[in-house]
Coordinates of C-alpha atoms and ligand atoms in Angstrom, one line a residue:
X1 CA 48.3 72.0 80.1
X2 CA 51.1 70.5 78.1
X3 CA 52.7 72.2 75.1
X4 CA 51.1 69.5 72.9
X5 CA 47.6 70.3 74.2
X6 CA 48.2 74.0 73.7
X7 CA 49.2 73.4 70.1
X8 CA 46.0 71.3 69.6
X9 CA 43.7 73.9 71.2
X10 CA 45.3 77.3 70.2
X11 CA 47.6 76.6 67.2
X12 CA 51.4 76.5 67.1
X13 CA 52.0 80.2 67.1
X14 CA 49.9 80.9 70.2
X15 CA 51.4 77.8 71.9
X16 CA 55.0 79.0 71.3
X17 CA 54.3 82.5 72.5
X18 CA 52.6 81.1 75.6
X19 CA 55.6 78.9 76.3
X20 CA 58.1 81.8 75.7
X21 CA 56.0 84.0 78.1
X22 CA 56.0 81.3 80.8
X23 CA 59.8 80.8 80.5
X24 CA 60.4 84.6 80.5
X25 CA 58.3 85.1 83.6
X26 CA 60.1 82.2 85.4
X27 CA 63.4 84.0 84.8
X28 CA 62.1 87.5 85.5
X29 CA 60.3 86.7 88.7
X30 CA 56.8 87.0 87.2
X31 CA 57.4 90.0 84.8
X32 CA 56.2 89.5 81.2
X33 CA 58.1 90.8 78.2
X34 CA 55.4 93.5 77.7
X35 CA 55.6 94.5 81.3
X36 CA 59.4 94.7 81.1
X37 CA 59.1 97.1 78.1
X38 CA 56.5 99.2 80.0
X39 CA 58.8 99.2 83.1
X40 CA 61.8 100.4 81.2
X41 CA 59.8 103.1 79.4
X42 CA 58.2 104.3 82.6
X43 CA 54.7 103.3 81.4
X44 CA 51.9 102.1 83.7
X45 CA 51.5 98.5 84.7
X46 CA 50.2 96.2 82.0
X47 CA 48.2 93.8 84.2
X48 CA 46.7 93.3 87.6
X49 CA 47.6 92.4 90.4
X50 CA 50.7 94.6 90.0
X51 CA 53.5 92.4 88.7
X52 CA 56.1 94.8 89.9
X53 CA 55.3 94.1 93.5
X54 CA 55.2 90.4 92.8
X55 CA 58.7 90.6 91.3
X56 CA 60.0 92.3 94.4
X57 CA 58.8 89.5 96.6
X58 CA 60.0 86.8 94.3
X59 CA 63.4 88.0 93.1
X60 CA 66.3 87.7 95.5
X61 CA 68.0 90.9 94.5
X62 CA 64.9 93.0 94.5
X63 CA 63.8 91.3 97.7
X64 CA 66.7 93.1 99.4
X65 CA 65.3 96.5 98.4
X66 CA 62.4 98.3 100.0
X67 CA 59.2 98.5 97.8
X68 CA 59.3 102.3 97.7
X69 CA 61.0 105.4 99.1
X70 CA 59.6 108.8 99.9
X71 CA 60.4 111.1 97.0
X72 CA 62.5 113.5 99.0
X73 CA 64.9 110.7 100.0
X74 CA 65.6 110.1 96.3
X75 CA 66.3 113.7 95.3
X76 CA 69.7 113.8 93.7
X77 CA 70.8 116.8 95.6
X78 CA 70.1 115.1 98.9
X79 CA 72.3 112.0 98.5
X80 CA 74.1 112.6 95.2
X81 CA 73.6 108.9 94.9
X82 CA 77.0 108.5 96.7
X83 CA 76.0 105.4 98.7
X84 CA 74.9 103.9 95.4
X85 CA 78.1 104.8 93.7
X86 CA 80.0 103.2 96.6
X87 CA 78.3 99.9 95.9
X88 CA 78.9 100.5 92.1
X89 CA 82.6 101.0 92.5
X90 CA 82.9 98.0 94.8
X91 CA 81.2 95.8 92.1
X92 CA 83.5 97.2 89.4
X93 CA 86.4 96.2 91.6
X94 CA 85.1 92.7 92.2
X95 CA 84.5 92.1 88.5
X96 CA 87.8 93.6 87.2
X97 CA 89.7 92.0 90.1
X98 CA 88.4 88.5 89.3
X99 CA 89.6 89.0 85.7
X100 CA 93.0 90.1 86.8
X101 CA 93.3 87.2 89.3
X102 CA 93.3 84.7 86.5
X103 CA 96.6 86.1 85.2
X104 CA 98.4 86.9 88.5
X105 CA 100.3 84.8 91.0
X106 CA 101.4 86.3 94.3
X107 CA 105.1 85.2 94.4
X108 CA 108.0 87.7 94.3
X109 CA 109.6 85.8 91.4
X110 CA 106.5 86.0 89.3
X111 CA 104.3 88.9 90.3
X112 CA 106.1 91.6 88.3
X113 CA 106.4 89.4 85.2
X114 CA 102.7 88.7 85.5
X115 CA 102.0 92.5 85.5
X116 CA 104.1 92.9 82.4
X117 CA 102.2 90.1 80.8
X118 CA 98.9 91.6 81.7
X119 CA 100.0 94.9 80.2
X120 CA 101.3 93.5 77.0
X121 CA 100.0 90.0 76.2
X122 CA 96.6 89.6 77.8
X123 CA 93.7 90.7 75.6
X124 CA 92.3 93.9 77.3
X125 CA 94.7 93.2 80.2
X126 CA 95.9 96.8 80.4
X127 CA 92.3 98.0 80.1
X128 CA 91.1 95.9 83.0
X129 CA 94.1 96.8 85.1
X130 CA 93.6 100.5 84.6
X131 CA 89.9 100.1 85.3
X132 CA 90.7 98.2 88.5
X133 CA 93.2 100.8 89.7
X134 CA 90.9 103.7 88.8
X135 CA 88.0 102.0 90.5
X136 CA 90.0 101.6 93.7
X137 CA 90.8 105.3 93.8
X138 CA 87.3 106.3 92.9
X139 CA 85.9 104.1 95.6
X140 CA 87.9 105.8 98.2
X141 CA 86.8 109.2 96.9
X142 CA 83.2 108.3 96.7
X143 CA 83.0 106.7 100.1
X144 CA 84.7 109.7 101.7
X145 CA 82.3 112.1 99.9
X146 CA 79.3 109.9 100.9
X147 CA 80.5 110.1 104.5
X148 CA 80.7 113.9 104.1
X149 CA 77.2 114.1 102.7
X150 CA 75.8 112.0 105.6
X151 CA 77.7 114.2 108.1
X152 CA 76.7 117.6 106.8
X153 CA 73.0 116.6 106.4
X154 CA 73.0 115.2 110.0
X155 CA 71.7 111.9 108.6
X156 CA 73.6 109.9 111.2
X157 CA 71.3 111.2 114.0
X158 CA 68.8 109.1 115.7
X159 CA 67.7 106.4 114.7
X160 CA 70.7 106.0 112.2
X161 CA 73.6 105.9 114.7
X162 CA 74.3 102.3 114.1
X163 CA 74.2 102.8 110.3
X164 CA 76.9 105.4 110.7
X165 CA 79.0 103.0 112.8
X166 CA 78.9 100.3 110.2
X167 CA 79.7 102.9 107.6
X168 CA 82.8 104.0 109.5
X169 CA 83.9 100.4 109.6
X170 CA 83.4 100.3 105.9
X171 CA 85.6 103.4 105.5
X172 CA 88.4 101.5 107.2
X173 CA 87.8 98.4 105.1
X174 CA 87.8 100.5 101.9
X175 CA 91.1 102.2 102.7
X176 CA 92.7 98.9 103.5
X177 CA 91.2 97.1 100.5
X178 CA 92.9 99.7 98.3
X179 CA 96.1 99.7 100.3
X180 CA 96.5 95.9 100.3
X181 CA 96.3 95.9 96.5
X182 CA 99.2 98.4 96.4
X183 CA 101.9 95.7 97.0
X184 CA 100.7 93.2 94.4
X185 CA 102.5 94.7 91.3
X186 CA 105.7 94.1 93.2
X187 CA 107.4 97.2 91.8
X188 CA 109.4 99.9 93.6
X189 CA 106.5 102.1 94.3
X190 CA 104.5 99.2 95.9
X191 CA 107.4 97.7 97.8
X192 CA 108.5 100.9 99.5
X193 CA 105.1 102.4 100.1
X194 CA 104.1 99.2 101.9
X195 CA 107.4 99.0 103.8
X196 CA 106.6 102.4 105.2
X197 CA 103.0 101.5 105.9
X198 CA 103.8 98.4 107.8
X199 CA 106.7 100.1 109.6
X200 CA 104.1 102.4 111.1
X201 CA 102.4 99.3 112.6
X202 CA 105.7 98.6 114.2
X203 CA 105.5 101.9 116.1
X204 CA 102.3 100.7 117.8
X205 CA 102.8 100.4 121.6
X206 CA 103.3 96.9 123.1
X207 CA 102.3 94.7 120.1
X208 CA 104.1 96.8 117.4
X209 CA 106.8 94.3 116.4
X210 CA 104.2 91.4 116.4
X211 CA 101.8 93.4 114.2
X212 CA 104.6 94.2 111.8
X213 CA 105.7 90.6 111.7
X214 CA 102.1 89.4 111.2
X215 CA 101.7 91.7 108.2
X216 CA 105.1 91.3 106.6
X217 CA 105.5 87.6 107.4
X218 CA 109.2 88.3 108.2
X219 CA 111.4 91.2 109.2
X220 CA 111.2 92.5 105.7
X221 CA 108.5 92.2 103.1
X222 CA 109.2 89.1 101.0
X223 CA 107.3 86.0 99.8
X224 CA 105.3 85.7 103.0
X225 CA 104.3 89.4 103.0
X226 CA 103.2 89.3 99.4
X227 CA 101.1 86.3 100.0
X228 CA 99.5 87.8 103.1
X229 CA 98.7 91.1 101.3
X230 CA 97.3 89.1 98.5
X231 CA 95.0 87.0 100.7
X232 CA 93.9 90.2 102.5
X233 CA 93.2 91.8 99.2
X234 CA 91.3 89.1 97.4
X235 CA 89.7 87.2 100.2
X236 CA 89.5 88.5 103.7
X237 CA 88.8 92.2 103.1
X238 CA 86.3 91.7 100.2
X239 CA 84.4 89.2 102.4
X240 CA 84.4 91.7 105.3
X241 CA 83.3 94.4 102.9
X242 CA 80.4 92.3 101.6
X243 CA 79.4 91.5 105.2
X244 CA 79.4 95.1 106.3
X245 CA 77.8 96.5 103.2
X246 CA 75.0 94.0 103.8
X247 CA 74.5 95.1 107.4
X248 CA 74.8 98.8 106.3
X249 CA 72.3 98.4 103.5
X250 CA 69.9 96.3 105.6
X251 CA 69.8 99.2 108.1
X252 CA 69.1 101.7 105.3
X253 CA 66.7 99.6 103.3
X254 CA 64.8 97.6 105.8
X255 CA 64.9 99.6 109.1
X256 CA 65.1 103.3 108.7
X257 CA 64.9 104.0 105.0
X258 CA 67.0 106.9 103.6
X259 CA 66.5 110.1 105.6
X260 CA 64.5 112.9 104.2
X261 CA 66.2 116.3 103.7
X262 CA 66.3 118.0 107.1
X263 CA 63.8 120.9 106.3
X264 CA 61.3 118.3 105.1
X265 CA 61.7 116.0 108.1
X266 CA 61.5 118.9 110.5
X267 CA 58.7 120.5 108.6
X268 CA 60.3 123.9 108.1
X269 CA 60.0 123.7 104.3
X270 CA 56.9 125.1 102.5
X271 CA 53.9 122.7 102.7
X272 CA 53.7 122.0 98.9
X273 CA 57.4 120.9 99.0
X274 CA 56.7 118.7 102.0
X275 CA 53.8 117.2 100.1
X276 CA 55.8 116.4 97.0
X277 CA 58.7 115.1 99.1
X278 CA 56.6 112.6 101.0
X279 CA 55.0 111.1 97.8
X280 CA 55.8 107.5 97.2
X281 CA 58.4 106.5 94.6
X282 CA 58.3 102.8 93.7
X283 CA 61.6 101.0 93.4
X284 CA 60.2 99.4 90.2
X285 CA 60.4 101.1 87.8
X286 CA 61.5 104.5 89.0
X287 CA 64.5 103.9 91.1
X288 CA 65.8 100.8 89.3
X289 CA 65.7 102.5 85.9
X290 CA 67.5 105.5 87.3
X291 CA 70.1 103.2 88.9
X292 CA 70.7 101.5 85.5
X293 CA 71.2 104.9 84.0
X294 CA 73.7 105.9 86.6
X295 CA 75.6 102.6 86.3
X296 CA 75.8 103.2 82.5
X297 CA 77.0 106.8 83.0
X298 CA 79.5 105.7 85.7
X299 CA 80.9 102.9 83.4
X300 CA 81.1 105.2 80.4
X301 CA 83.0 107.8 82.4
X302 CA 85.4 105.2 83.7
X303 CA 86.0 103.6 80.3
X304 CA 86.6 107.0 78.7
X305 CA 89.0 107.9 81.5
X306 CA 91.1 104.7 81.1
X307 CA 91.0 104.9 77.3
X308 CA 92.2 108.5 77.1
X309 CA 93.4 109.9 80.3
X310 CA 94.3 107.5 83.1
X311 CA 97.0 104.9 83.3
X312 CA 97.9 102.8 86.3
X313 CA 101.5 103.3 87.2
X314 CA 104.1 100.5 87.1
X315 CA 107.6 101.3 88.2
X316 CA 110.7 99.1 88.0
X317 CA 110.9 95.8 89.7
X318 CA 110.9 95.9 93.6
X319 CA 114.4 96.2 94.9
X320 CA 114.7 95.8 98.7
X321 CA 118.3 97.1 98.6
X322 CA 117.5 100.4 96.9
X323 CA 115.3 103.0 98.6
X324 CA 113.9 105.4 96.0
X325 CA 114.3 109.2 96.7
X326 CA 110.8 110.1 97.8
X327 CA 108.8 107.0 98.8
X328 CA 105.2 108.0 98.7
X329 CA 102.2 106.4 100.3
X330 CA 99.0 106.3 98.2
X331 CA 97.4 109.7 98.2
X332 CA 94.6 108.7 100.7
X333 CA 97.4 108.1 103.3
X334 CA 99.4 111.3 102.6
X335 CA 97.7 112.7 105.7
X336 CA 99.4 110.0 107.8
X337 CA 102.7 110.6 106.1
X338 CA 102.3 114.4 106.8
X339 CA 101.5 113.7 110.5
X340 CA 104.6 111.6 110.8
X341 CA 106.7 114.6 109.8
X342 CA 105.5 116.3 112.9
X343 CA 107.5 114.1 115.3
X344 CA 107.3 110.9 117.2
X345 CA 106.2 107.9 115.1
X346 CA 104.2 106.2 117.9
X347 CA 102.3 109.4 118.8
X348 CA 101.7 110.9 115.3
X349 CA 101.6 107.6 113.4
X350 CA 99.6 105.4 115.7
X351 CA 98.1 107.0 118.7
X352 CA 96.6 110.2 117.2
X353 CA 95.2 108.5 114.0
X354 CA 93.6 105.8 116.3
X355 CA 92.0 108.6 118.4
X356 CA 90.8 110.4 115.3
X357 CA 89.3 107.2 114.0
X358 CA 87.5 106.4 117.3
X359 CA 86.1 110.0 117.2
X360 CA 84.7 109.3 113.7
X361 CA 83.1 106.1 114.9
X362 CA 81.5 107.9 117.8
X363 CA 80.2 110.9 115.9
X364 CA 76.5 110.1 116.3
X365 CA 76.9 109.3 120.0
X366 CA 78.9 112.4 120.9
X367 CA 76.8 114.8 118.8
X368 CA 74.2 114.9 121.6
X369 CA 73.3 117.9 123.7
X370 CA 73.6 115.7 126.9
X371 CA 77.3 115.1 126.2
X372 CA 78.2 118.2 124.2
X373 CA 76.5 121.5 125.1
X374 CA 77.4 122.9 121.6
X375 CA 75.5 120.2 119.8
X376 CA 71.8 120.3 118.8
X377 CA 69.2 117.6 118.3
X378 CA 68.0 119.2 115.1
X379 CA 69.4 118.2 111.7
X380 CA 68.9 121.6 110.2
X381 CA 72.2 123.2 109.0
X382 CA 71.2 126.5 110.7
X383 CA 71.0 124.8 114.1
X384 CA 74.1 122.6 113.7
X385 CA 76.6 125.4 113.4
X386 CA 79.1 123.8 115.8
X387 CA 79.0 120.3 114.1
X388 CA 79.3 121.8 110.6
X389 CA 82.2 124.0 111.7
X390 CA 83.9 120.9 113.2
X391 CA 83.4 119.1 109.9
X392 CA 84.8 121.9 107.8
X393 CA 87.8 122.3 110.2
X394 CA 88.5 118.6 110.1
X395 CA 88.4 118.6 106.3
X396 CA 90.8 121.5 106.1
X397 CA 93.2 119.9 108.6
X398 CA 93.2 116.7 106.5
X399 CA 94.0 118.7 103.4
X400 CA 96.9 120.4 105.2
X401 CA 98.2 117.2 106.6
X402 CA 97.9 115.6 103.2
X403 CA 99.9 118.4 101.6
X404 CA 102.5 118.0 104.3
X405 CA 102.7 114.3 103.3
X406 CA 103.8 115.2 99.8
X407 CA 107.5 115.6 99.0
X408 CA 106.8 119.4 98.6
X409 CA 106.9 119.8 102.3
X410 CA 109.8 119.2 104.6
X411 CA 112.0 117.7 101.9
X412 CA 115.1 116.2 103.5
X413 CA 117.2 115.2 100.5
X414 CA 120.2 117.5 99.9
X415 CA 119.5 120.0 97.1
X416 CA 122.1 118.6 94.6
X417 CA 120.3 115.2 94.8
X418 CA 117.0 117.0 94.2
X419 CA 118.3 118.8 91.1
X420 CA 119.7 115.6 89.5
X421 CA 116.6 113.5 90.4
X422 CA 114.3 116.2 89.0
X423 CA 116.0 115.8 85.6
X424 CA 116.7 112.1 85.7
X425 CA 114.3 110.6 88.2
X426 CA 114.8 107.0 89.1
X427 CA 111.0 106.6 88.6
X428 CA 108.6 108.4 86.4
X429 CA 109.2 111.2 83.8
X430 CA 110.3 114.0 86.1
X431 CA 111.3 117.3 84.4
X432 CA 109.3 118.2 81.3
X433 CA 111.4 119.6 78.5
X434 CA 110.3 123.1 77.6
X435 CA 109.8 121.8 74.0
X436 CA 107.2 119.4 75.5
X437 CA 105.2 122.4 76.6
X438 CA 105.5 124.0 73.2
X439 CA 104.4 120.9 71.3
X440 CA 101.6 120.2 73.8
X441 CA 103.2 117.5 76.0
X442 CA 105.6 114.6 75.5
X443 CA 106.2 111.7 77.6
X444 CA 109.7 110.9 78.5
X445 CA 111.1 113.9 80.4
X446 CA 114.8 114.3 79.6
X447 CA 114.9 110.8 78.3
X448 CA 112.7 111.9 75.4
X449 CA 115.6 113.8 73.7
X450 CA 115.9 112.2 70.4
X451 CA 119.0 109.9 70.1
X452 CA 120.6 111.8 67.3
X453 CA 120.4 115.1 69.2
X454 CA 122.6 113.7 72.0
X455 CA 125.8 115.2 70.6
X456 CA 128.8 113.6 72.3
X457 CA 130.7 115.9 74.6
X458 CA 130.9 117.4 78.1
X459 CA 128.7 120.4 78.7
X460 CA 129.2 122.7 81.7
X461 CA 126.6 125.2 83.1
X462 CA 129.5 127.7 83.6
X463 CA 130.0 127.9 79.8
X464 CA 126.7 128.8 78.2
X465 CA 128.5 129.7 75.0
X466 CA 129.4 126.0 74.6
X467 CA 125.8 124.7 75.0
X468 CA 124.9 122.5 72.1
X469 CA 122.1 123.6 69.9
X470 CA 118.6 122.1 70.0
X471 CA 116.8 120.4 72.8
X472 CA 119.9 119.5 74.7
X473 CA 120.9 123.2 74.8
X474 CA 117.5 124.1 76.3
X475 CA 118.0 121.4 79.0
X476 CA 121.4 122.9 79.9
X477 CA 119.8 126.2 80.3
X478 CA 117.1 124.9 82.6
X479 CA 119.7 122.8 84.5
X480 CA 121.8 125.9 85.2
X481 CA 118.6 127.8 86.4
X482 CA 117.6 125.0 88.7
X483 CA 121.1 124.8 90.3
X484 CA 120.9 128.5 91.1
X485 CA 117.4 128.2 92.4
X486 CA 118.1 125.2 94.7
X487 CA 121.5 126.2 95.9
X488 CA 121.2 129.9 96.4
X489 CA 123.9 129.9 99.1
X490 CA 126.5 128.2 97.0
X491 CA 127.3 130.5 94.0
X492 CA 130.1 128.3 93.0
X493 CA 127.8 125.3 92.4
X494 CA 127.6 124.1 88.8
X495 CA 126.5 121.1 86.8
X496 CA 127.7 119.1 83.8
X497 CA 126.1 116.7 81.4
X498 CA 128.5 114.3 79.8
X499 CA 127.5 112.3 76.8
X500 CA 129.6 109.4 75.6
X501 CA 129.1 106.5 73.2
X502 CA 128.8 103.5 75.5
X503 CA 128.2 100.9 72.8
X504 CA 127.1 101.0 69.2
X505 CA 123.6 102.4 69.3
X506 CA 123.8 103.2 73.0
X507 CA 124.7 106.5 74.5
X508 CA 125.5 107.2 78.1
X509 CA 124.3 110.5 79.6
X510 CA 125.7 111.5 83.0
X511 CA 124.4 114.4 85.0
X512 CA 126.5 115.8 87.8
X513 CA 126.1 118.7 90.3
X514 CA 129.3 120.0 91.9
X515 CA 128.8 121.9 95.2
X516 CA 130.5 122.9 98.4
X517 CA 129.4 120.6 101.2
X518 CA 128.5 122.7 104.2
X519 CA 129.2 119.8 106.5
X520 CA 132.8 119.3 105.6
X521 CA 133.6 123.0 106.3
X522 CA 136.3 123.0 103.7
X523 CA 136.3 124.6 100.3
X524 CA 136.6 121.1 98.7
X525 CA 134.1 120.3 96.0
X526 CA 131.6 117.5 96.5
X527 CA 129.5 116.1 93.7
X528 CA 126.4 114.0 93.0
X529 CA 125.8 112.3 89.8
X530 CA 123.5 109.9 88.1
X531 CA 124.0 108.1 84.7
X532 CA 121.4 107.1 82.2
X533 CA 121.4 105.3 78.9
X534 CA 119.6 106.0 75.7
X535 CA 119.2 103.4 73.0
X536 CA 118.8 104.4 69.4
X537 CA 115.9 102.1 68.9
X538 CA 114.0 103.1 72.0
X539 CA 111.7 106.0 71.5
X540 CA 109.9 107.8 74.3
X541 CA 106.5 109.0 73.2
X542 CA 105.7 112.3 71.6
X543 CA 108.9 114.2 70.7
X544 CA 109.7 114.4 67.1
X545 CA 110.9 117.6 65.5
Ligands
HEM601 C1 81.7 100.8 101.1 C2 81.2 101.9 101.7 C3 79.8 102.3 101.8 C4 78.7 101.8 101.1 C5 78.7 100.8 100.0 C6 77.5 102.6 101.6 C7 76.3 102.4 101.0 C8 75.2 103.2 101.4 C9 73.9 103.3 100.7 C10 73.6 102.6 99.4 C11 73.1 104.2 101.4 C12 71.7 104.7 101.0 C13 71.7 106.2 100.8 C14 72.7 106.8 99.9 O1 72.8 106.4 98.8 O2 73.3 107.8 100.3 C15 73.9 104.6 102.6 C16 73.4 105.4 103.6 C17 74.1 105.7 104.7 N1 75.4 105.6 104.9 FE1 76.7 104.5 103.8 N2 77.9 103.4 102.6 C18 79.3 103.2 102.8 C19 80.1 103.9 103.6 C20 79.6 104.8 104.6 C21 80.4 105.5 105.5 C22 81.9 105.6 105.5 C23 79.5 106.2 106.4 C24 79.9 107.1 107.6 C25 80.9 106.9 108.4 C26 78.2 105.8 106.0 C27 77.0 106.2 106.7 C28 75.7 106.1 106.2 C29 74.5 106.6 106.8 C30 74.4 107.2 108.2 C31 73.5 106.4 105.9 C32 72.0 106.7 106.1 C33 71.9 108.1 105.4 C34 70.5 108.6 105.2 O3 69.6 107.9 105.6 O4 70.4 109.7 104.7 N3 78.3 105.0 104.9 N4 75.1 104.0 102.6

């Protein structure tokens, strides 16, 4: 019937509401407005046949989902929704990444400027950049935790071996998605972390140099390397991720469903529990509404984090001629950096990590009593003592390797360099003034000393009576303590801070450590110093007395 006929038969009001209902159902795959309300409130269906099943058949997105799960598979404590959160963080990355892409061009002459532009001129630019960076880190955490959950609940066992395999490939993709984004800001942190990363590829046997060239586009990272990392980051790896997430989810949703908790599946739980665990839970409304709630909670947590606590770092412009003191890989690759400290680059940087990764890929196939006499076919924790112990030992080893990857372990820089860099780091805030602790934190490290408190003069740690008053005096005190702590075998070592007026409104502050160089074997004094400049108009945050 046409709209005009409806008006003639039922009146204008009825005809409009019928038209609206038709349009609404067309968009919502057969669900009426009343039904949508009932669905979101968790009420019973409003009409028959069940429009919720119809929607699942008709809508593309819902079509990808199974109609129902068994209740036990959806218990929060079974999966912690970690697979779901992996997809969630990936989607946050896609959306925020598309926004950032609009304002960014992958060329060495532009990239850093574009970052500054995003941070200062683009509306909500900093917000989206922080969200994107936080999302990338969260995605790595969530995917690793998801893998841990699957491992410790034995959910990779028959028939889900292939699901695990595709998951392990997704782990690799996730890590490299995050890492390939690392270079794009074109700052010192990015440039040197990626230089180290790609130089590990160089250590690979036979094709090392070729792999390195392929990644960097030249002997050193430059325009070619930046473009390659950009294409990996925005095109190749996301496509690969979408492909593998689809396969992974198809296996979960269409073939094997999510596993039930082991005591339910193996019927060792009390019968009432088994009964409730095997009840049907419809995707619509129960699961979808809970997923909407988790997405809202996830987004709220991320937004609160970037608004109040989290800030994506941006260091100074990439400088291929100046290697910073402690180049650091992103935290999820610290374990590799730690392993590299153990010796040969090819063995510890390439061969052993590759073997470790292959072992991860093969977990479901090797955890089989026919291959490994310690393993067990059961998924019950009480029966998988060996596998669980292996999982825990691996996690502990990874934490230890990661700690070894930080500059706290096996530091190679000479102590005088460490002392000066601690107070005046080339990047970051470094040393926190004790006044910062008293006033609850301030932001600029030693650079936060107010301009007017930088009294001109040369201060020497051997003459505490000449220390200036105020914050600078406190710094001298800490400086002297640090020299004694870091150079215990050199009692003659001392330090100076010299403050001069470089220009009107600009003071020069130079920190120097004098020490006896053990290598020269003479009593001659060596020194290491770094200058810094403080402008009257530039205020680091937080310190005002
Ligand atoms: C981007 C990365 C990943 C995404 C988006 C993802 C997504 C999912 C989702 C949505 C589920 C359904 C159950 C749940 O929420 O826990 C699932 C289950 C599963 N995932 Fe992943 N996953 C990823 C990475 C991994 C990794 C790294 C592994 C292991 C190496 C893995 C192995 C599995 C297995 C075996 C299941 C079936 C578990 C069961 O039935 O209890 N996944 N995944």
